[in-house]
Amino acid sequence: MTSVLVLGEVDAGALTATSAELLGAAGRLSDDLGGGVACALIGGTVAGAADAAIAAGADTVYVADDASLATDQIETYLPVLHGIVEQDGPKVVLLAQSSIGRDLAPRLATRLGSAAVMDALSLEMAGDRVKATRSSYGGNARQVVTVQTDPQVITVRAKSQDPLAEDAGRSGNVETVAVELAAAK
């Protein structure tokens, strides 16, 4: 069981910079939560990015690599990610504030009986809750939001977090996720 799960995004077979930033943030949050960091890679050609996710800070990488997931379809990603979250049991789920994250986070949170914080600029711990600071009133003010249910689903703005230094010598577990999981839900 991990404390933070990151939905990693892959572009042209490589882990995106935003995903590395999220893994860095997940590492800092998991230090306070006392668990590990997991990364979910969902898509058509994502298996090759598993080692990069481990080097960026993931302890476990869940890989759902199937041709049926080749296009960014929320309808196919949602059941797969939901299954990974239920299997892993994280306290926090981080997604990028990207087209995928913006569409997937509120749907995932609803399916999990939780809530989503969108477009966080900074993350800090307060006990076992993440305090997410986000922009409001057109950027003229800041709002601090905390989700009171688990898992806490949060999208994070690109370039707002610092990635960890890449460590190619890190080891971690790679688990293949059966894509039939998507059809069953």
PDB file of C-alpha atoms in Angstrom:
ATOM      1  CA  MET A   1       0.000   0.000   0.000  1.00  0.00           C
ATOM      2  CA  THR A   2       1.286   3.425  -0.921  1.00  0.00           C
ATOM      3  CA  SER A   3       0.352   6.777   0.467  1.00  0.00           C
ATOM      4  CA  VAL A   4       0.408   8.728  -2.831  1.00  0.00           C
ATOM      5  CA  LEU A   5      -0.512   7.546  -6.333  1.00  0.00           C
ATOM      6  CA  VAL A   6       0.408   9.637  -9.374  1.00  0.00           C
ATOM      7  CA  LEU A   7      -1.222   9.269 -12.779  1.00  0.00           C
ATOM      8  CA  GLY A   8       1.845   9.473 -15.003  1.00  0.00           C
ATOM      9  CA  GLU A   9       1.470  10.794 -18.509  1.00  0.00           C
ATOM     10  CA  VAL A  10       3.594   9.566 -21.398  1.00  0.00           C
ATOM     11  CA  ASP A  11       4.358  11.472 -24.596  1.00  0.00           C
ATOM     12  CA  ALA A  12       6.154   9.751 -27.481  1.00  0.00           C
ATOM     13  CA  GLY A  13       7.107   6.867 -25.187  1.00  0.00           C
ATOM     14  CA  ALA A  14       8.722   9.076 -22.539  1.00  0.00           C
ATOM     15  CA  LEU A  15       7.472  10.182 -19.123  1.00  0.00           C
ATOM     16  CA  THR A  16       6.413  13.841 -19.283  1.00  0.00           C
ATOM     17  CA  ALA A  17       8.198  16.516 -17.250  1.00  0.00           C
ATOM     18  CA  THR A  18       4.948  17.254 -15.421  1.00  0.00           C
ATOM     19  CA  SER A  19       4.728  13.611 -14.326  1.00  0.00           C
ATOM     20  CA  ALA A  20       8.274  13.838 -12.926  1.00  0.00           C
ATOM     21  CA  GLU A  21       7.213  16.987 -11.024  1.00  0.00           C
ATOM     22  CA  LEU A  22       4.191  15.134  -9.596  1.00  0.00           C
ATOM     23  CA  LEU A  23       6.401  12.226  -8.520  1.00  0.00           C
ATOM     24  CA  GLY A  24       8.651  14.722  -6.712  1.00  0.00           C
ATOM     25  CA  ALA A  25       5.651  16.228  -4.930  1.00  0.00           C
ATOM     26  CA  ALA A  26       4.375  12.735  -4.114  1.00  0.00           C
ATOM     27  CA  GLY A  27       7.709  11.860  -2.526  1.00  0.00           C
ATOM     28  CA  ARG A  28       7.592  14.911  -0.285  1.00  0.00           C
ATOM     29  CA  LEU A  29       3.970  14.208   0.729  1.00  0.00           C
ATOM     30  CA  SER A  30       4.600  10.511   1.349  1.00  0.00           C
ATOM     31  CA  ASP A  31       7.395  11.346   3.800  1.00  0.00           C
ATOM     32  CA  ASP A  32       4.734  12.848   6.092  1.00  0.00           C
ATOM     33  CA  LEU A  33       2.151  10.145   5.384  1.00  0.00           C
ATOM     34  CA  GLY A  34       4.548   7.278   6.070  1.00  0.00           C
ATOM     35  CA  GLY A  35       3.985   5.305   2.874  1.00  0.00           C
ATOM     36  CA  GLY A  36       5.446   4.916  -0.567  1.00  0.00           C
ATOM     37  CA  VAL A  37       4.829   6.450  -3.968  1.00  0.00           C
ATOM     38  CA  ALA A  38       3.110   4.665  -6.830  1.00  0.00           C
ATOM     39  CA  CYS A  39       2.697   5.716 -10.448  1.00  0.00           C
ATOM     40  CA  ALA A  40      -0.034   4.530 -12.816  1.00  0.00           C
ATOM     41  CA  LEU A  41       0.864   4.496 -16.502  1.00  0.00           C
ATOM     42  CA  ILE A  42      -2.171   4.005 -18.732  1.00  0.00           C
ATOM     43  CA  GLY A  43      -2.047   3.997 -22.512  1.00  0.00           C
ATOM     44  CA  GLY A  44      -1.067   2.214 -25.696  1.00  0.00           C
ATOM     45  CA  THR A  45       2.725   2.423 -25.516  1.00  0.00           C
ATOM     46  CA  VAL A  46       3.560   3.314 -21.927  1.00  0.00           C
ATOM     47  CA  ALA A  47       5.472   0.278 -20.629  1.00  0.00           C
ATOM     48  CA  GLY A  48       8.811   1.760 -21.702  1.00  0.00           C
ATOM     49  CA  ALA A  49       8.321   4.704 -19.322  1.00  0.00           C
ATOM     50  CA  ALA A  50       8.170   2.515 -16.181  1.00  0.00           C
ATOM     51  CA  ASP A  51      11.914   2.747 -15.520  1.00  0.00           C
ATOM     52  CA  ALA A  52      11.801   6.539 -15.901  1.00  0.00           C
ATOM     53  CA  ALA A  53       8.957   6.691 -13.358  1.00  0.00           C
ATOM     54  CA  ILE A  54      11.033   4.680 -10.876  1.00  0.00           C
ATOM     55  CA  ALA A  55      14.061   6.914 -11.510  1.00  0.00           C
ATOM     56  CA  ALA A  56      11.814   9.953 -10.872  1.00  0.00           C
ATOM     57  CA  GLY A  57      10.679   8.651  -7.473  1.00  0.00           C
ATOM     58  CA  ALA A  58       8.063   5.891  -7.838  1.00  0.00           C
ATOM     59  CA  ASP A  59       8.389   2.814  -5.645  1.00  0.00           C
ATOM     60  CA  THR A  60       5.728   0.904  -7.593  1.00  0.00           C
ATOM     61  CA  VAL A  61       4.603   1.431 -11.180  1.00  0.00           C
ATOM     62  CA  TYR A  62       1.275   0.060 -12.385  1.00  0.00           C
ATOM     63  CA  VAL A  63       1.345  -0.400 -16.158  1.00  0.00           C
ATOM     64  CA  ALA A  64      -1.874  -0.736 -18.172  1.00  0.00           C
ATOM     65  CA  ASP A  65      -0.465  -0.956 -21.711  1.00  0.00           C
ATOM     66  CA  ASP A  66      -2.973  -1.986 -24.344  1.00  0.00           C
ATOM     67  CA  ALA A  67      -3.929  -0.878 -27.848  1.00  0.00           C
ATOM     68  CA  SER A  68      -7.477  -0.146 -26.622  1.00  0.00           C
ATOM     69  CA  LEU A  69      -5.961   2.595 -24.417  1.00  0.00           C
ATOM     70  CA  ALA A  70      -3.913   4.201 -27.207  1.00  0.00           C
ATOM     71  CA  THR A  71      -6.084   7.312 -27.396  1.00  0.00           C
ATOM     72  CA  ASP A  72      -6.745   9.526 -24.389  1.00  0.00           C
ATOM     73  CA  GLN A  73     -10.324   8.418 -23.827  1.00  0.00           C
ATOM     74  CA  ILE A  74     -11.643   9.216 -20.374  1.00  0.00           C
ATOM     75  CA  GLU A  75     -14.268   6.477 -20.724  1.00  0.00           C
ATOM     76  CA  THR A  76     -11.528   3.832 -21.024  1.00  0.00           C
ATOM     77  CA  TYR A  77      -8.983   5.384 -18.643  1.00  0.00           C
ATOM     78  CA  LEU A  78     -11.441   5.908 -15.771  1.00  0.00           C
ATOM     79  CA  PRO A  79     -12.261   2.258 -15.014  1.00  0.00           C
ATOM     80  CA  VAL A  80      -8.590   1.281 -15.283  1.00  0.00           C
ATOM     81  CA  LEU A  81      -7.430   4.052 -12.940  1.00  0.00           C
ATOM     82  CA  HIS A  82     -10.319   3.349 -10.565  1.00  0.00           C
ATOM     83  CA  GLY A  83      -9.232  -0.298 -10.392  1.00  0.00           C
ATOM     84  CA  ILE A  84      -5.622   0.701  -9.702  1.00  0.00           C
ATOM     85  CA  VAL A  85      -6.708   3.070  -6.908  1.00  0.00           C
ATOM     86  CA  GLU A  86      -8.854   0.362  -5.330  1.00  0.00           C
ATOM     87  CA  GLN A  87      -5.985  -2.144  -5.566  1.00  0.00           C
ATOM     88  CA  ASP A  88      -3.349   0.230  -4.199  1.00  0.00           C
ATOM     89  CA  GLY A  89      -5.429   2.098  -1.586  1.00  0.00           C
ATOM     90  CA  PRO A  90      -3.592   5.461  -1.588  1.00  0.00           C
ATOM     91  CA  LYS A  91      -4.491   8.370   0.702  1.00  0.00           C
ATOM     92  CA  VAL A  92      -3.746  10.884  -2.082  1.00  0.00           C
ATOM     93  CA  VAL A  93      -4.087  10.692  -5.894  1.00  0.00           C
ATOM     94  CA  LEU A  94      -2.218  13.338  -7.911  1.00  0.00           C
ATOM     95  CA  LEU A  95      -2.953  14.136 -11.551  1.00  0.00           C
ATOM     96  CA  ALA A  96      -1.571  16.818 -13.827  1.00  0.00           C
ATOM     97  CA  GLN A  97      -3.785  19.823 -14.576  1.00  0.00           C
ATOM     98  CA  SER A  98      -3.780  18.688 -18.206  1.00  0.00           C
ATOM     99  CA  SER A  99      -6.627  17.803 -20.543  1.00  0.00           C
ATOM    100  CA  ILE A 100      -6.561  14.250 -19.145  1.00  0.00           C
ATOM    101  CA  GLY A 101      -6.321  15.301 -15.492  1.00  0.00           C
ATOM    102  CA  ARG A 102      -9.028  17.972 -15.756  1.00  0.00           C
ATOM    103  CA  ASP A 103     -11.473  15.450 -17.203  1.00  0.00           C
ATOM    104  CA  LEU A 104     -10.473  12.437 -15.135  1.00  0.00           C
ATOM    105  CA  ALA A 105     -10.055  13.866 -11.590  1.00  0.00           C
ATOM    106  CA  PRO A 106     -13.669  14.870 -10.844  1.00  0.00           C
ATOM    107  CA  ARG A 107     -15.018  11.655 -12.352  1.00  0.00           C
ATOM    108  CA  LEU A 108     -12.548   9.539 -10.377  1.00  0.00           C
ATOM    109  CA  ALA A 109     -13.303  11.389  -7.135  1.00  0.00           C
ATOM    110  CA  THR A 110     -17.041  10.908  -7.632  1.00  0.00           C
ATOM    111  CA  ARG A 111     -16.594   7.219  -8.337  1.00  0.00           C
ATOM    112  CA  LEU A 112     -14.500   6.884  -5.163  1.00  0.00           C
ATOM    113  CA  GLY A 113     -16.983   8.836  -3.012  1.00  0.00           C
ATOM    114  CA  SER A 114     -14.466  11.615  -2.444  1.00  0.00           C
ATOM    115  CA  ALA A 115     -13.829  15.113  -3.788  1.00  0.00           C
ATOM    116  CA  ALA A 116     -11.313  16.702  -6.140  1.00  0.00           C
ATOM    117  CA  VAL A 117      -9.211  19.843  -5.797  1.00  0.00           C
ATOM    118  CA  MET A 118      -8.398  21.300  -9.188  1.00  0.00           C
ATOM    119  CA  ASP A 119      -5.369  23.300 -10.362  1.00  0.00           C
ATOM    120  CA  ALA A 120      -3.282  23.287  -7.168  1.00  0.00           C
ATOM    121  CA  LEU A 121      -0.213  25.529  -7.112  1.00  0.00           C
ATOM    122  CA  SER A 122       1.324  24.217  -3.889  1.00  0.00           C
ATOM    123  CA  LEU A 123       0.828  21.232  -1.612  1.00  0.00           C
ATOM    124  CA  GLU A 124       1.639  20.852   2.064  1.00  0.00           C
ATOM    125  CA  MET A 125       0.643  18.439   4.785  1.00  0.00           C
ATOM    126  CA  ALA A 126      -1.541  19.242   7.801  1.00  0.00           C
ATOM    127  CA  GLY A 127      -1.769  16.004   9.747  1.00  0.00           C
ATOM    128  CA  ASP A 128      -2.968  13.410   7.248  1.00  0.00           C
ATOM    129  CA  ARG A 129      -4.633  16.006   4.988  1.00  0.00           C
ATOM    130  CA  VAL A 130      -3.093  17.809   2.034  1.00  0.00           C
ATOM    131  CA  LYS A 131      -3.563  21.578   2.057  1.00  0.00           C
ATOM    132  CA  ALA A 132      -3.730  22.535  -1.608  1.00  0.00           C
ATOM    133  CA  THR A 133      -3.298  26.195  -2.473  1.00  0.00           C
ATOM    134  CA  ARG A 134      -4.954  27.300  -5.684  1.00  0.00           C
ATOM    135  CA  SER A 135      -5.542  30.532  -7.500  1.00  0.00           C
ATOM    136  CA  SER A 136      -8.938  32.233  -7.262  1.00  0.00           C
ATOM    137  CA  TYR A 137     -10.623  35.434  -8.411  1.00  0.00           C
ATOM    138  CA  GLY A 138      -8.735  35.429 -11.685  1.00  0.00           C
ATOM    139  CA  GLY A 139      -5.380  35.044  -9.967  1.00  0.00           C
ATOM    140  CA  ASN A 140      -5.920  37.948  -7.571  1.00  0.00           C
ATOM    141  CA  ALA A 141      -6.213  35.755  -4.481  1.00  0.00           C
ATOM    142  CA  ARG A 142      -5.162  32.359  -3.174  1.00  0.00           C
ATOM    143  CA  GLN A 143      -7.470  29.743  -1.731  1.00  0.00           C
ATOM    144  CA  VAL A 144      -6.368  26.883   0.543  1.00  0.00           C
ATOM    145  CA  VAL A 145      -8.503  23.772   0.100  1.00  0.00           C
ATOM    146  CA  THR A 146      -8.480  20.470   1.999  1.00  0.00           C
ATOM    147  CA  VAL A 147     -10.374  17.313   1.023  1.00  0.00           C
ATOM    148  CA  GLN A 148     -11.844  15.612   4.105  1.00  0.00           C
ATOM    149  CA  THR A 149     -12.374  12.174   2.509  1.00  0.00           C
ATOM    150  CA  ASP A 150      -9.923   9.594   1.196  1.00  0.00           C
ATOM    151  CA  PRO A 151      -8.497   9.313  -1.283  1.00  0.00           C
ATOM    152  CA  GLN A 152      -7.766  12.991  -1.705  1.00  0.00           C
ATOM    153  CA  VAL A 153      -7.820  13.609  -5.486  1.00  0.00           C
ATOM    154  CA  ILE A 154      -5.820  16.650  -6.602  1.00  0.00           C
ATOM    155  CA  THR A 155      -4.781  18.050  -9.971  1.00  0.00           C
ATOM    156  CA  VAL A 156      -1.563  20.060  -9.928  1.00  0.00           C
ATOM    157  CA  ARG A 157      -0.528  22.823 -12.293  1.00  0.00           C
ATOM    158  CA  ALA A 158       2.529  22.162 -14.477  1.00  0.00           C
ATOM    159  CA  LYS A 159       5.798  23.787 -13.362  1.00  0.00           C
ATOM    160  CA  SER A 160       4.493  24.400  -9.838  1.00  0.00           C
ATOM    161  CA  GLN A 161       6.408  21.495  -8.250  1.00  0.00           C
ATOM    162  CA  ASP A 162      10.068  20.538  -8.225  1.00  0.00           C
ATOM    163  CA  PRO A 163      10.984  17.080  -9.507  1.00  0.00           C
ATOM    164  CA  LEU A 164      13.402  14.949  -7.521  1.00  0.00           C
ATOM    165  CA  ALA A 165      16.860  14.473  -8.953  1.00  0.00           C
ATOM    166  CA  GLU A 166      16.642  11.574 -11.385  1.00  0.00           C
ATOM    167  CA  ASP A 167      18.249   8.441  -9.963  1.00  0.00           C
ATOM    168  CA  ALA A 168      18.742   5.748 -12.613  1.00  0.00           C
ATOM    169  CA  GLY A 169      20.007   3.392  -9.892  1.00  0.00           C
ATOM    170  CA  ARG A 170      16.701   3.347  -7.974  1.00  0.00           C
ATOM    171  CA  SER A 171      14.824   0.086  -7.902  1.00  0.00           C
ATOM    172  CA  GLY A 172      11.103  -0.439  -7.722  1.00  0.00           C
ATOM    173  CA  ASN A 173       8.316  -2.824  -8.626  1.00  0.00           C
ATOM    174  CA  VAL A 174       6.545  -2.835 -11.977  1.00  0.00           C
ATOM    175  CA  GLU A 175       3.107  -4.448 -11.961  1.00  0.00           C
ATOM    176  CA  THR A 176       1.154  -5.126 -15.114  1.00  0.00           C
ATOM    177  CA  VAL A 177      -2.537  -4.273 -14.849  1.00  0.00           C
ATOM    178  CA  ALA A 178      -4.974  -6.427 -16.785  1.00  0.00           C
ATOM    179  CA  VAL A 179      -6.932  -4.227 -19.149  1.00  0.00           C
ATOM    180  CA  GLU A 180      -9.963  -6.507 -18.680  1.00  0.00           C
ATOM    181  CA  LEU A 181     -10.286  -4.462 -15.486  1.00  0.00           C
ATOM    182  CA  ALA A 182     -11.673  -1.679 -17.707  1.00  0.00           C
ATOM    183  CA  ALA A 183     -14.336  -3.882 -19.242  1.00  0.00           C
ATOM    184  CA  ALA A 184     -15.445  -5.273 -15.885  1.00  0.00           C
ATOM    185  CA  LYS A 185     -16.341  -1.908 -14.317  1.00  0.00           C
TER     186      LYS A 185
END
